[in-house]
Amino acid sequence: MRRNTVLKPLPSEDDQAARFVRQREADRTAVAEDYVELIADLLCAEGEARAVDLARRMGVS
């Protein structure tokens, strides 16, 4: 343990759970925005946005 470290008390279970829910929702929104932006970029650059191209560019399979 680090010296001179003041530990903060944990938030209530409900508060902490709510924070995680908000963060997961924000993460999902960010991923959806990334897909939409990539689709628009592919449509502008190549005239189409195929699933295989999206997957390759997003680094997923």
mmCIF file with all atom_site columns, C-alpha atoms in Angstrom:
data_model
loop_
_atom_site.group_PDB
_atom_site.id
_atom_site.type_symbol
_atom_site.label_atom_id
_atom_site.label_alt_id
_atom_site.label_comp_id
_atom_site.label_asym_id
_atom_site.label_entity_id
_atom_site.label_seq_id
_atom_site.pdbx_PDB_ins_code
_atom_site.Cartn_x
_atom_site.Cartn_y
_atom_site.Cartn_z
_atom_site.occupancy
_atom_site.B_iso_or_equiv
_atom_site.pdbx_formal_charge
_atom_site.auth_seq_id
_atom_site.auth_comp_id
_atom_site.auth_asym_id
_atom_site.auth_atom_id
_atom_site.pdbx_PDB_model_num
ATOM 1  C CA . MET A 1 1  ? 0.000   0.000   0.000   1.00 0.00 ? 1  MET A CA 1
ATOM 2  C CA . ARG A 1 2  ? 1.211   3.495   -0.808  1.00 0.00 ? 2  ARG A CA 1
ATOM 3  C CA . ARG A 1 3  ? 2.125   5.761   2.025   1.00 0.00 ? 3  ARG A CA 1
ATOM 4  C CA . ASN A 1 4  ? 0.112   8.882   2.785   1.00 0.00 ? 4  ASN A CA 1
ATOM 5  C CA . THR A 1 5  ? -2.810  7.580   0.768   1.00 0.00 ? 5  THR A CA 1
ATOM 6  C CA . VAL A 1 6  ? -6.235  8.588   1.982   1.00 0.00 ? 6  VAL A CA 1
ATOM 7  C CA . LEU A 1 7  ? -8.820  6.030   0.974   1.00 0.00 ? 7  LEU A CA 1
ATOM 8  C CA . LYS A 1 8  ? -12.206 7.383   0.016   1.00 0.00 ? 8  LYS A CA 1
ATOM 9  C CA . PRO A 1 9  ? -15.227 5.452   1.193   1.00 0.00 ? 9  PRO A CA 1
ATOM 10 C CA . LEU A 1 10 ? -17.031 3.428   -1.432  1.00 0.00 ? 10 LEU A CA 1
ATOM 11 C CA . PRO A 1 11 ? -20.245 4.920   -2.805  1.00 0.00 ? 11 PRO A CA 1
ATOM 12 C CA . SER A 1 12 ? -23.457 3.106   -2.005  1.00 0.00 ? 12 SER A CA 1
ATOM 13 C CA . GLU A 1 13 ? -24.127 0.003   -4.078  1.00 0.00 ? 13 GLU A CA 1
ATOM 14 C CA . ASP A 1 14 ? -26.987 1.723   -5.909  1.00 0.00 ? 14 ASP A CA 1
ATOM 15 C CA . ASP A 1 15 ? -24.887 4.796   -6.732  1.00 0.00 ? 15 ASP A CA 1
ATOM 16 C CA . GLN A 1 16 ? -21.974 2.736   -7.970  1.00 0.00 ? 16 GLN A CA 1
ATOM 17 C CA . ALA A 1 17 ? -24.224 0.487   -10.054 1.00 0.00 ? 17 ALA A CA 1
ATOM 18 C CA . ALA A 1 18 ? -25.873 3.566   -11.581 1.00 0.00 ? 18 ALA A CA 1
ATOM 19 C CA . ARG A 1 19 ? -22.458 4.963   -12.514 1.00 0.00 ? 19 ARG A CA 1
ATOM 20 C CA . PHE A 1 20 ? -21.527 1.732   -14.281 1.00 0.00 ? 20 PHE A CA 1
ATOM 21 C CA . VAL A 1 21 ? -24.855 1.712   -16.140 1.00 0.00 ? 21 VAL A CA 1
ATOM 22 C CA . ARG A 1 22 ? -24.278 5.283   -17.338 1.00 0.00 ? 22 ARG A CA 1
ATOM 23 C CA . GLN A 1 23 ? -20.744 4.460   -18.446 1.00 0.00 ? 23 GLN A CA 1
ATOM 24 C CA . ARG A 1 24 ? -21.819 1.353   -20.363 1.00 0.00 ? 24 ARG A CA 1
ATOM 25 C CA . GLU A 1 25 ? -24.523 3.385   -22.116 1.00 0.00 ? 25 GLU A CA 1
ATOM 26 C CA . ALA A 1 26 ? -21.981 6.080   -23.027 1.00 0.00 ? 26 ALA A CA 1
ATOM 27 C CA . ASP A 1 27 ? -19.651 3.397   -24.390 1.00 0.00 ? 27 ASP A CA 1
ATOM 28 C CA . ARG A 1 28 ? -22.437 1.920   -26.534 1.00 0.00 ? 28 ARG A CA 1
ATOM 29 C CA . THR A 1 29 ? -23.303 5.366   -27.861 1.00 0.00 ? 29 THR A CA 1
ATOM 30 C CA . ALA A 1 30 ? -19.660 6.064   -28.747 1.00 0.00 ? 30 ALA A CA 1
ATOM 31 C CA . VAL A 1 31 ? -19.344 2.762   -30.625 1.00 0.00 ? 31 VAL A CA 1
ATOM 32 C CA . ALA A 1 32 ? -22.567 3.437   -32.535 1.00 0.00 ? 32 ALA A CA 1
ATOM 33 C CA . GLU A 1 33 ? -21.286 6.901   -33.470 1.00 0.00 ? 33 GLU A CA 1
ATOM 34 C CA . ASP A 1 34 ? -18.010 5.367   -34.677 1.00 0.00 ? 34 ASP A CA 1
ATOM 35 C CA . TYR A 1 35 ? -19.913 2.974   -36.949 1.00 0.00 ? 35 TYR A CA 1
ATOM 36 C CA . VAL A 1 36 ? -22.108 5.742   -38.359 1.00 0.00 ? 36 VAL A CA 1
ATOM 37 C CA . GLU A 1 37 ? -19.089 7.945   -39.072 1.00 0.00 ? 37 GLU A CA 1
ATOM 38 C CA . LEU A 1 38 ? -17.232 5.077   -40.703 1.00 0.00 ? 38 LEU A CA 1
ATOM 39 C CA . ILE A 1 39 ? -20.240 4.193   -42.855 1.00 0.00 ? 39 ILE A CA 1
ATOM 40 C CA . ALA A 1 40 ? -20.451 7.810   -44.021 1.00 0.00 ? 40 ALA A CA 1
ATOM 41 C CA . ASP A 1 41 ? -16.709 7.875   -44.761 1.00 0.00 ? 41 ASP A CA 1
ATOM 42 C CA . LEU A 1 42 ? -16.874 4.629   -46.734 1.00 0.00 ? 42 LEU A CA 1
ATOM 43 C CA . LEU A 1 43 ? -19.912 5.815   -48.699 1.00 0.00 ? 43 LEU A CA 1
ATOM 44 C CA . CYS A 1 44 ? -18.131 9.049   -49.621 1.00 0.00 ? 44 CYS A CA 1
ATOM 45 C CA . ALA A 1 45 ? -14.832 7.379   -50.485 1.00 0.00 ? 45 ALA A CA 1
ATOM 46 C CA . GLU A 1 46 ? -15.977 4.136   -52.085 1.00 0.00 ? 46 GLU A CA 1
ATOM 47 C CA . GLY A 1 47 ? -19.694 4.512   -52.819 1.00 0.00 ? 47 GLY A CA 1
ATOM 48 C CA . GLU A 1 48 ? -20.585 1.592   -50.576 1.00 0.00 ? 48 GLU A CA 1
ATOM 49 C CA . ALA A 1 49 ? -20.147 0.438   -46.992 1.00 0.00 ? 49 ALA A CA 1
ATOM 50 C CA . ARG A 1 50 ? -19.986 -3.348  -46.835 1.00 0.00 ? 50 ARG A CA 1
ATOM 51 C CA . ALA A 1 51 ? -20.075 -5.194  -43.528 1.00 0.00 ? 51 ALA A CA 1
ATOM 52 C CA . VAL A 1 52 ? -16.738 -6.809  -44.302 1.00 0.00 ? 52 VAL A CA 1
ATOM 53 C CA . ASP A 1 53 ? -15.154 -3.382  -44.840 1.00 0.00 ? 53 ASP A CA 1
ATOM 54 C CA . LEU A 1 54 ? -16.630 -2.066  -41.589 1.00 0.00 ? 54 LEU A CA 1
ATOM 55 C CA . ALA A 1 55 ? -15.351 -5.068  -39.676 1.00 0.00 ? 55 ALA A CA 1
ATOM 56 C CA . ARG A 1 56 ? -11.886 -4.829  -41.159 1.00 0.00 ? 56 ARG A CA 1
ATOM 57 C CA . ARG A 1 57 ? -11.572 -1.102  -40.455 1.00 0.00 ? 57 ARG A CA 1
ATOM 58 C CA . MET A 1 58 ? -12.981 -1.429  -36.915 1.00 0.00 ? 58 MET A CA 1
ATOM 59 C CA . GLY A 1 59 ? -10.670 -4.350  -36.171 1.00 0.00 ? 59 GLY A CA 1
ATOM 60 C CA . VAL A 1 60 ? -13.456 -6.801  -35.396 1.00 0.00 ? 60 VAL A CA 1
ATOM 61 C CA . SER A 1 61 ? -14.503 -10.080 -36.941 1.00 0.00 ? 61 SER A CA 1
#
